[in-house]
Coordinates of C-alpha atoms in Angstrom, one line a residue:
M39 CA 239.2 81.8 136.2
L40 CA 241.4 79.0 138.4
Y41 CA 240.1 76.9 141.0
T42 CA 242.0 75.0 143.9
N43 CA 241.2 73.7 147.1
Y44 CA 244.3 75.8 148.8
L45 CA 246.1 78.3 147.4
I46 CA 248.9 79.8 148.9
I47 CA 251.0 83.1 148.1
G48 CA 254.5 82.4 148.8
S49 CA 257.4 80.2 147.9
G50 CA 259.6 80.3 150.8
V51 CA 259.9 78.0 154.1
A52 CA 256.6 78.6 155.4
G53 CA 254.2 78.2 152.1
L54 CA 256.4 74.9 150.9
T55 CA 256.2 73.3 154.3
Y56 CA 252.4 73.9 154.5
A57 CA 252.1 73.0 150.6
V58 CA 253.9 69.3 150.9
K59 CA 251.5 68.1 154.4
I60 CA 248.3 69.5 152.8
A61 CA 248.9 67.9 149.7
Q62 CA 250.5 64.6 150.8
R63 CA 247.4 64.6 153.4
F64 CA 244.6 65.3 150.4
P65 CA 246.2 63.7 147.0
N66 CA 243.0 64.0 145.8
K67 CA 242.9 68.1 146.7
T68 CA 244.7 70.7 144.3
V69 CA 247.4 73.3 145.8
I70 CA 248.2 76.1 143.5
I71 CA 251.3 78.1 144.8
V72 CA 252.0 81.6 143.9
T73 CA 255.2 83.4 143.5
K74 CA 256.3 86.1 142.0
A75 CA 259.9 85.6 140.9
D76 CA 261.7 82.3 140.6
E77 CA 260.1 79.6 142.7
H78 CA 263.5 79.3 144.8
E79 CA 263.6 83.2 145.5
S80 CA 262.6 83.7 149.2
N81 CA 263.9 85.2 152.3
T82 CA 264.3 81.6 153.5
K83 CA 267.1 81.4 150.7
Y84 CA 269.0 84.0 152.2
A85 CA 268.6 82.5 156.1
Q86 CA 272.9 82.2 156.8
G87 CA 272.2 80.8 160.9
G88 CA 270.0 78.4 161.0
V89 CA 267.3 76.8 163.1
A90 CA 267.2 77.2 167.0
V91 CA 265.8 74.3 168.5
V92 CA 267.0 72.5 172.1
L93 CA 267.8 68.9 171.1
D94 CA 270.5 68.6 174.2
L95 CA 268.7 68.0 177.0
V96 CA 271.1 67.4 179.5
E97 CA 273.2 71.0 178.7
D98 CA 270.0 72.5 177.2
S99 CA 266.2 72.4 178.6
F100 CA 263.2 74.1 176.6
K101 CA 263.0 76.4 179.7
K102 CA 266.1 78.2 178.4
H103 CA 264.9 78.9 175.4
I104 CA 262.1 79.8 176.6
Q105 CA 263.7 82.2 178.9
D106 CA 266.2 83.7 175.8
T107 CA 263.2 84.2 173.5
L108 CA 261.2 86.1 176.3
V109 CA 264.5 88.6 177.3
A110 CA 264.9 89.1 173.9
G111 CA 261.5 90.5 172.7
D112 CA 261.9 92.3 175.8
G113 CA 258.1 91.8 177.1
L114 CA 256.1 91.9 174.2
C115 CA 256.1 87.9 173.8
D116 CA 253.0 85.9 174.2
E117 CA 254.4 83.4 176.3
A118 CA 252.4 80.8 175.7
V119 CA 253.0 80.9 171.8
V120 CA 256.7 80.7 172.7
E121 CA 256.4 77.5 175.5
M122 CA 254.6 76.1 172.0
V123 CA 257.0 76.9 169.4
I124 CA 259.8 75.6 171.7
K125 CA 258.6 72.4 172.7
E126 CA 257.2 71.5 169.0
G127 CA 260.6 72.5 167.3
P128 CA 262.3 69.0 167.7
Q129 CA 259.4 66.9 166.2
R130 CA 259.4 69.8 163.3
L131 CA 263.4 70.0 162.1
K132 CA 263.4 65.6 162.9
E133 CA 260.1 66.0 159.9
L134 CA 262.5 68.5 157.9
M135 CA 265.8 65.4 158.2
H136 CA 263.3 63.1 157.5
W137 CA 262.4 65.1 154.1
G138 CA 266.6 64.8 153.3
A139 CA 267.3 68.2 154.6
S140 CA 271.1 67.6 155.7
F141 CA 272.7 69.7 158.7
D142 CA 276.2 69.9 160.0
V143 CA 277.9 67.3 162.0
D144 CA 280.1 67.0 164.4
E145 CA 283.3 64.6 164.8
S146 CA 281.1 61.8 166.8
G147 CA 277.9 62.0 164.4
K148 CA 275.9 64.4 166.5
L149 CA 274.9 67.7 165.6
D150 CA 276.7 70.2 165.6
L151 CA 275.2 73.2 167.8
G152 CA 276.4 76.7 167.2
L153 CA 276.1 79.5 169.2
E154 CA 274.4 83.6 168.4
G155 CA 274.1 86.3 170.4
G156 CA 271.0 86.2 172.8
H157 CA 271.4 82.5 173.1
S158 CA 272.3 81.0 176.7
E159 CA 273.6 77.7 175.2
Y160 CA 274.6 75.9 171.8
R161 CA 271.5 75.0 170.2
V162 CA 271.3 76.2 166.0
V163 CA 271.3 73.5 163.7
H164 CA 272.9 74.7 160.8
H165 CA 274.1 73.9 157.2
K166 CA 277.2 75.5 157.1
D167 CA 276.4 79.1 156.4
I168 CA 273.8 78.5 153.9
T169 CA 271.1 76.9 156.0
G170 CA 268.3 78.6 154.6
F171 CA 269.6 77.5 151.4
E172 CA 268.7 73.7 151.8
V173 CA 265.9 74.0 153.6
E174 CA 264.3 75.6 150.3
R175 CA 265.7 73.2 148.1
V176 CA 264.7 70.3 150.1
L177 CA 261.1 71.9 150.1
L178 CA 261.5 72.8 146.3
Q179 CA 262.1 68.5 146.2
Q180 CA 259.0 67.4 147.9
V181 CA 256.9 69.8 146.2
H182 CA 258.2 68.5 142.7
K183 CA 256.9 64.8 144.2
L184 CA 253.6 65.8 144.6
S185 CA 251.4 65.9 141.4
N186 CA 248.3 68.2 143.2
V187 CA 250.6 70.6 143.0
T188 CA 251.0 73.7 140.7
V189 CA 253.7 76.2 141.1
L190 CA 252.8 79.7 139.6
P191 CA 256.5 82.0 139.1
H192 CA 256.4 84.9 137.9
H193 CA 253.0 85.3 139.4
F194 CA 252.3 88.2 141.5
A195 CA 249.6 88.3 143.9
L196 CA 247.7 91.6 143.6
D197 CA 244.9 92.0 145.9
L198 CA 242.8 89.1 147.5
I199 CA 239.0 88.9 147.0
T200 CA 237.0 89.5 149.6
Q201 CA 233.6 91.1 149.4
H202 CA 234.5 94.6 148.6
H203 CA 235.1 93.2 144.7
L204 CA 231.7 91.8 145.2
N205 CA 230.1 94.7 146.1
I206 CA 228.7 93.2 149.0
T207 CA 229.1 96.4 151.2
K208 CA 227.0 95.8 154.4
S209 CA 229.0 92.9 155.8
K210 CA 230.3 92.5 159.3
N211 CA 232.5 89.6 158.3
I212 CA 235.1 89.9 156.3
T213 CA 235.9 86.6 154.0
C214 CA 238.7 85.9 151.2
Y215 CA 237.7 83.5 148.4
G216 CA 241.2 84.1 146.8
A217 CA 243.4 86.3 144.6
Y218 CA 243.9 88.5 141.5
V219 CA 246.9 87.4 140.3
L220 CA 249.3 89.2 137.8
N221 CA 251.0 86.5 134.6
Q222 CA 253.9 88.7 134.8
K223 CA 254.8 87.0 131.1
K224 CA 251.7 87.2 129.7
E225 CA 250.8 91.0 131.5
D226 CA 247.8 89.0 131.9
I227 CA 245.0 89.0 135.3
I228 CA 244.3 86.1 136.2
T229 CA 241.1 85.2 138.9
I230 CA 242.5 82.6 141.5
K231 CA 239.5 81.1 143.5
A232 CA 240.2 79.1 146.7
D233 CA 238.7 77.6 149.3
T234 CA 241.4 78.9 151.7
T235 CA 244.1 81.3 151.2
L236 CA 247.6 81.1 152.9
L237 CA 250.0 84.2 152.8
A238 CA 253.7 83.1 153.4
T239 CA 255.2 86.4 151.2
G240 CA 258.1 87.0 153.9
G241 CA 259.0 90.3 154.5
I242 CA 259.8 93.9 154.3
G243 CA 263.1 94.5 154.0
R244 CA 263.4 96.6 150.7
V245 CA 261.2 99.4 152.2
Y246 CA 264.4 100.5 153.3
G247 CA 266.4 99.5 150.5
N248 CA 269.3 98.7 152.5
T249 CA 268.7 95.0 153.3
T250 CA 269.9 92.0 153.8
N251 CA 266.9 90.4 152.2
P252 CA 266.0 90.0 148.4
T253 CA 264.2 92.4 145.9
I254 CA 261.1 90.5 146.2
A255 CA 260.7 91.8 149.9
T256 CA 258.5 94.5 149.5
G257 CA 256.1 93.5 151.9
D258 CA 253.0 92.4 149.2
G259 CA 251.2 90.1 152.2
I260 CA 251.4 92.5 154.8
A261 CA 250.2 95.1 152.0
M262 CA 247.0 92.9 150.3
A263 CA 245.7 92.1 154.1
Y264 CA 245.8 96.0 155.4
R265 CA 243.6 96.4 152.0
A266 CA 241.6 93.6 153.2
K267 CA 240.8 94.6 156.6
A268 CA 242.8 92.3 158.3
E269 CA 244.8 93.3 162.0
I270 CA 248.1 94.6 161.3
K271 CA 249.8 94.9 164.4
D272 CA 253.7 95.1 165.8
M273 CA 254.8 97.3 162.7
E274 CA 257.1 99.2 164.6
F275 CA 259.3 96.1 165.6
V276 CA 261.7 96.4 162.5
Q277 CA 264.7 94.1 163.4
F278 CA 268.4 95.4 161.6
H279 CA 270.9 93.2 161.5
P280 CA 273.9 94.4 162.9
T281 CA 276.8 93.5 160.2
A282 CA 275.6 93.8 156.4
L283 CA 278.4 93.4 154.2
Y284 CA 279.2 97.3 153.5
N285 CA 279.7 97.7 149.6
N286 CA 277.9 101.6 149.0
K287 CA 275.6 99.7 146.2
D288 CA 271.8 99.6 145.6
G289 CA 269.9 95.9 146.3
R290 CA 270.0 93.2 148.4
S291 CA 273.3 93.3 151.2
F292 CA 275.4 90.6 152.2
L293 CA 274.6 89.4 155.7
I294 CA 277.3 88.6 157.7
S295 CA 276.1 85.8 159.9
E296 CA 275.5 86.5 163.7
A297 CA 277.3 83.0 164.1
V298 CA 280.7 84.4 163.2
R299 CA 280.7 86.9 166.5
G300 CA 279.4 83.4 168.1
F301 CA 282.4 82.4 166.5
G302 CA 284.7 85.2 168.3
A303 CA 284.8 88.0 165.7
I304 CA 285.3 91.3 167.1
L305 CA 283.7 94.8 166.3
R306 CA 285.8 97.7 166.0
D307 CA 285.4 101.0 165.2
K308 CA 288.2 102.5 162.0
N309 CA 290.6 103.0 164.5
G310 CA 290.7 99.5 165.6
Q311 CA 288.8 100.3 169.3
R312 CA 286.6 97.4 170.8
F313 CA 283.7 99.5 171.1
M314 CA 280.5 96.7 172.0
P315 CA 281.5 96.0 175.8
I316 CA 281.1 99.8 176.5
Y317 CA 277.5 99.1 175.7
D318 CA 276.1 95.5 177.4
N319 CA 278.8 93.1 179.2
R320 CA 278.0 90.2 176.2
A321 CA 279.1 92.7 174.1
E322 CA 279.1 90.9 170.3
L323 CA 276.9 88.7 171.9
A324 CA 274.2 90.8 173.1
S325 CA 271.0 90.6 171.3
R326 CA 270.8 92.1 168.0
D327 CA 268.5 95.3 168.7
I328 CA 271.6 96.1 171.1
V329 CA 274.4 95.5 168.5
S330 CA 272.3 97.6 166.1
Q331 CA 271.4 100.7 168.6
S332 CA 275.2 100.8 169.5
I333 CA 277.0 100.4 166.0
D334 CA 274.2 103.5 164.8
A335 CA 275.3 105.5 168.0
E336 CA 279.0 105.0 167.0
L337 CA 278.6 106.3 163.3
K338 CA 276.3 108.9 164.2
K339 CA 278.7 110.0 166.6
S340 CA 282.3 109.6 164.3
G341 CA 280.4 110.6 161.4
D342 CA 281.5 107.2 159.9
T343 CA 279.5 104.9 156.8
H344 CA 280.5 101.7 158.8
V345 CA 282.3 99.7 161.4
F346 CA 284.1 96.8 161.2
L347 CA 284.0 93.1 161.9
D348 CA 287.6 91.7 163.1
C349 CA 288.4 88.0 162.4
T350 CA 292.0 88.0 162.0
H351 CA 292.6 86.5 165.5
L352 CA 290.2 83.5 164.3
D353 CA 291.7 79.9 163.4
I354 CA 290.9 80.7 159.3
N355 CA 291.2 76.9 158.8
A356 CA 287.7 76.5 161.0
F357 CA 286.8 80.0 159.5
K358 CA 286.7 78.5 155.8
N359 CA 284.5 75.4 157.2
H360 CA 281.8 77.1 159.0
F361 CA 281.8 79.8 156.6
P362 CA 282.2 79.1 153.1
N363 CA 280.3 81.0 151.5
I364 CA 280.7 84.5 153.4
Y365 CA 284.6 84.1 153.1
Q366 CA 284.5 83.8 149.6
E367 CA 282.2 86.5 149.2
C368 CA 284.3 88.5 151.2
L369 CA 287.3 87.7 148.7
S370 CA 284.7 88.2 145.8
N371 CA 284.9 91.5 147.4
H372 CA 288.7 92.3 147.8
I373 CA 288.3 91.4 151.9
D374 CA 290.4 88.2 152.8
V375 CA 289.0 88.2 156.4
E376 CA 292.7 86.3 157.6
K377 CA 294.4 89.8 157.5
D378 CA 291.7 92.3 156.6
W379 CA 288.6 94.1 158.9
V380 CA 284.9 93.1 157.1
P381 CA 283.2 96.8 156.8
V382 CA 279.9 96.5 158.3
V383 CA 277.0 98.4 158.7
P384 CA 273.1 97.6 160.6
A385 CA 270.6 96.9 157.3
S386 CA 267.0 96.0 157.9
H387 CA 266.4 92.7 158.0
Y388 CA 263.2 90.8 159.8
L389 CA 259.7 92.1 160.9
C390 CA 258.7 91.3 164.3
G391 CA 255.0 92.5 163.7
G392 CA 252.7 91.9 160.8
I393 CA 249.4 89.9 160.0
V394 CA 248.0 88.8 163.9
V395 CA 247.6 85.2 163.8
D396 CA 246.3 82.6 166.1
K397 CA 247.9 79.2 167.4
N398 CA 246.3 78.2 163.8
G399 CA 247.6 80.7 162.0
Q400 CA 244.3 82.1 160.9
T401 CA 244.1 85.9 160.5
S402 CA 241.2 88.3 161.1
V403 CA 239.8 87.3 157.8
A404 CA 237.4 84.4 157.6
N405 CA 239.6 81.5 154.9
L406 CA 242.7 83.8 155.8
F407 CA 245.9 81.9 156.9
A408 CA 249.1 83.9 157.0
C409 CA 252.5 82.3 158.4
G410 CA 256.3 83.0 158.6
E411 CA 257.4 86.6 158.7
C412 CA 254.3 88.6 157.3
S413 CA 252.7 86.7 160.6
R414 CA 252.5 88.3 163.9
T415 CA 252.6 85.1 166.1
G416 CA 253.2 87.0 169.1
L417 CA 256.7 84.9 169.4
H418 CA 258.7 87.1 168.8
G419 CA 257.5 90.5 170.6
A420 CA 259.9 93.9 170.1
N421 CA 262.7 92.1 168.8
R422 CA 263.5 88.6 167.4
L423 CA 266.0 85.9 168.6
A424 CA 268.6 84.8 166.2
S425 CA 267.8 81.8 164.6
N426 CA 263.9 81.3 165.8
S427 CA 261.8 82.4 162.3
I428 CA 262.6 78.9 160.5
L429 CA 261.5 77.4 163.4
E430 CA 258.5 79.8 164.0
A431 CA 257.8 79.1 160.1
L432 CA 258.0 75.5 160.6
V433 CA 255.8 75.6 163.7
Y434 CA 253.0 77.1 162.0
A435 CA 253.1 75.5 158.9
H436 CA 252.3 72.6 160.7
N437 CA 249.5 74.3 163.0
I438 CA 247.8 75.1 160.0
Y439 CA 248.0 71.9 158.8
A440 CA 246.9 69.9 161.6
Y441 CA 243.6 72.6 161.7
H442 CA 242.6 72.7 157.9
T443 CA 242.9 68.6 158.6
A444 CA 240.7 69.0 161.1
N445 CA 239.1 71.6 159.8
P446 CA 238.4 71.3 156.4
P447 CA 237.8 74.3 154.5
N448 CA 234.1 74.3 152.5
P449 CA 234.3 74.6 148.8
N450 CA 234.3 78.0 147.6
Y451 CA 231.0 78.7 145.2
T452 CA 231.1 82.2 145.2
N453 CA 231.0 84.1 142.3
I454 CA 233.7 86.4 141.3
P455 CA 234.4 88.9 138.9
D456 CA 237.6 88.8 136.8
W457 CA 239.6 91.8 136.9
N458 CA 238.4 95.1 136.0
Y459 CA 240.2 96.8 133.4
E460 CA 238.6 99.9 132.4
G461 CA 239.9 103.5 132.1
T462 CA 243.3 101.8 132.2
S463 CA 246.5 102.7 129.7
I464 CA 249.9 101.3 129.5
P465 CA 252.0 104.3 131.8
K466 CA 254.5 106.0 129.6
E467 CA 256.5 107.9 133.1
Y468 CA 257.5 104.7 134.6
I469 CA 260.5 106.4 135.7
L470 CA 258.3 108.5 138.1
I471 CA 257.8 105.0 139.5
Q472 CA 261.8 104.4 140.2
H473 CA 261.8 107.6 141.0
N474 CA 259.2 107.4 144.1
I475 CA 261.0 104.1 145.1
K476 CA 263.6 105.6 145.5
R477 CA 262.4 108.5 147.5
L478 CA 260.2 106.4 149.9
Q479 CA 263.9 104.2 150.5
A480 CA 265.2 107.6 151.4
I481 CA 262.3 108.6 153.7
M482 CA 262.4 105.3 155.4
R483 CA 266.5 105.2 156.0
D484 CA 267.0 108.9 157.3
Y485 CA 263.8 109.4 159.1
V486 CA 261.9 105.9 160.2
G487 CA 265.6 104.2 161.1
I488 CA 267.0 102.3 164.2
V489 CA 266.9 105.2 165.8
R490 CA 263.6 107.6 166.1
S491 CA 262.3 110.6 167.4
N492 CA 258.7 111.8 166.3
G493 CA 259.6 114.8 164.9
R494 CA 261.0 112.7 162.3
L495 CA 258.4 110.0 162.5
T496 CA 256.1 113.0 161.9
K497 CA 257.6 114.5 159.3
A498 CA 258.2 111.1 157.4
A499 CA 254.3 110.9 157.3
R500 CA 254.1 114.6 155.9
H501 CA 256.8 113.7 152.8
L502 CA 254.9 109.4 152.8
D503 CA 251.4 111.2 152.2
L504 CA 252.5 112.9 148.4
I505 CA 254.0 109.7 147.3
Y506 CA 251.1 108.0 148.1
N507 CA 248.4 110.3 146.1
E508 CA 250.8 110.2 143.4
V509 CA 250.7 106.2 143.5
E510 CA 247.0 106.1 143.9
E511 CA 246.5 108.3 140.9
L512 CA 248.8 106.2 138.8
Y513 CA 247.4 102.7 140.2
K514 CA 244.1 104.3 139.3
S515 CA 244.9 105.2 135.8
A516 CA 247.2 102.7 134.6
K517 CA 247.7 100.0 133.5
I518 CA 249.3 96.7 136.2
N519 CA 252.2 95.8 136.7
T520 CA 254.4 94.6 139.3
T521 CA 257.0 97.4 140.4
L522 CA 254.1 99.7 140.4
C523 CA 252.1 97.4 142.8
E524 CA 254.7 96.7 144.5
L525 CA 255.7 100.7 145.3
R526 CA 252.0 100.4 146.1
N527 CA 252.7 97.9 148.8
M528 CA 255.9 99.7 150.4
V529 CA 253.5 103.0 151.0
N530 CA 251.1 100.9 152.6
I531 CA 254.1 99.2 154.4
A532 CA 255.8 102.7 155.4
H533 CA 252.6 103.9 156.3
L534 CA 251.7 100.9 159.3
I535 CA 255.6 101.5 160.2
I536 CA 255.0 105.2 160.8
S537 CA 251.6 105.2 162.6
Q538 CA 252.8 102.3 164.4
S539 CA 255.5 103.5 165.5
L540 CA 254.5 107.4 166.4
E541 CA 251.4 105.0 168.4
Q542 CA 254.2 103.5 170.6
K543 CA 254.9 105.3 174.0
H544 CA 257.7 102.7 174.9
N545 CA 261.2 101.7 174.2
K546 CA 261.1 97.9 173.5
G547 CA 263.6 95.5 171.9
G548 CA 264.3 96.8 168.3
Y549 CA 262.5 100.1 168.6
Y550 CA 263.7 103.1 169.9
N551 CA 262.5 106.4 170.1
I552 CA 264.2 109.2 171.8
D553 CA 261.4 111.1 172.6
N554 CA 260.0 107.6 174.5
V555 CA 260.8 107.9 178.9
R556 CA 262.1 104.1 179.6
T557 CA 264.3 103.9 182.8
D558 CA 265.7 100.3 182.4
K559 CA 268.0 101.2 179.4
V560 CA 271.3 103.3 179.0
S561 CA 271.0 106.9 178.3
W562 CA 273.7 106.8 175.9
L563 CA 271.1 106.3 172.8
K564 CA 269.2 109.5 173.4
V565 CA 271.5 110.9 170.5
R566 CA 270.5 114.3 168.8
L567 CA 269.0 113.4 165.8

């Protein structure tokens, strides 16, 4: 058994920012960061766009950023949270830069602010087209300077430890005491007891298969919190990025940043017809939900697998300077953006819902906090505004740190049993796990995609029940491994998305159901499914 004051599950911007702050503030206390892959691998690493933050108070204002966020969130944002996050943004960005983060500057030496879909002003701070990679680099550099932080790569969190594991059946208030964690290299399960636990586990993209997220994005934190009886909300609001590079392969889809459309790229069908002005007067600069739903409507109409992003009219030298990574990735796929249209398709990108937290990042389970994409703060509402995600993670990581500074967690003296291996054996049919992952992803793509219907959602729930029963039976009898646990988590996530989609009676933001009535949204999306 390991004991730590602060347990952090996840090594993206949310978890690392909190780790740096709390470890610096309390050098005599210990921090353990558990991450299931290499410490560098997280959704943060693949964030291309940047950090949306108001720095130019002449052209821009907090009020404008707040309004843009509320418009994108389509009436479901918590306005107090939106105001708090946006007003705290500049200070949190300064801290990141103080730690060594480098962002692009213009000829005068000022930060070069970008424009992205849904934003009314240039306010996106970026590092080329690999902003997340730069943020991750700086935070890990800071973490490794701190002797009281231990990073455990290739360790997979299986379950949060609550009264359920302590055989305390009658308890009104659920408390988290740490987590059971699988050492993937040694294949043994360790018990980590903690005074407080932070879930910073990122998103759920792999549930759909076709995703801009890395393969680790299997919703583990949300699934663990759900099993621990934490409140989970707004899971129906899955944001699809409109422009992932189409390549007809499994695994992570390469993201063509929204900033490319902000730079002037145009969406066309295979015949060269520009279609976005038909759907929204903002055309390619409409918010993600509108652009994704528009592409989906075009694909349903034509039967095609993808549309195209046309950059051929742009200044190629300026394009290479702004988007070197995107330019090279296209070249490696035999696409020269100077001459060729880029084939793109919407892909699962970001979850706007998740584990419900207050302004201090507290969940409904005592001693359990959540931060980043796995949390539901109220900032995003029904649809996240571009580049508000890193901003949210920075602000909430600071708020959780500030809360723990003012309210130090009590030492955990609870006697916790080790993981029970009794009755388990190594399954010989691991092919069944892979088969069920493919089945699950196909169900989510075909029945629970960008445009949904009650009929398809109900069918999806029935199909999912069969997978759930099979997986639970295997989980109880088999020796634990990461792939099986990821599948179990993805089944939990799929159930939450489907059930909360059926409960949502209004089409809002990224959620569109053809059986819901919405008079203030154009009728073109009401296609036959």
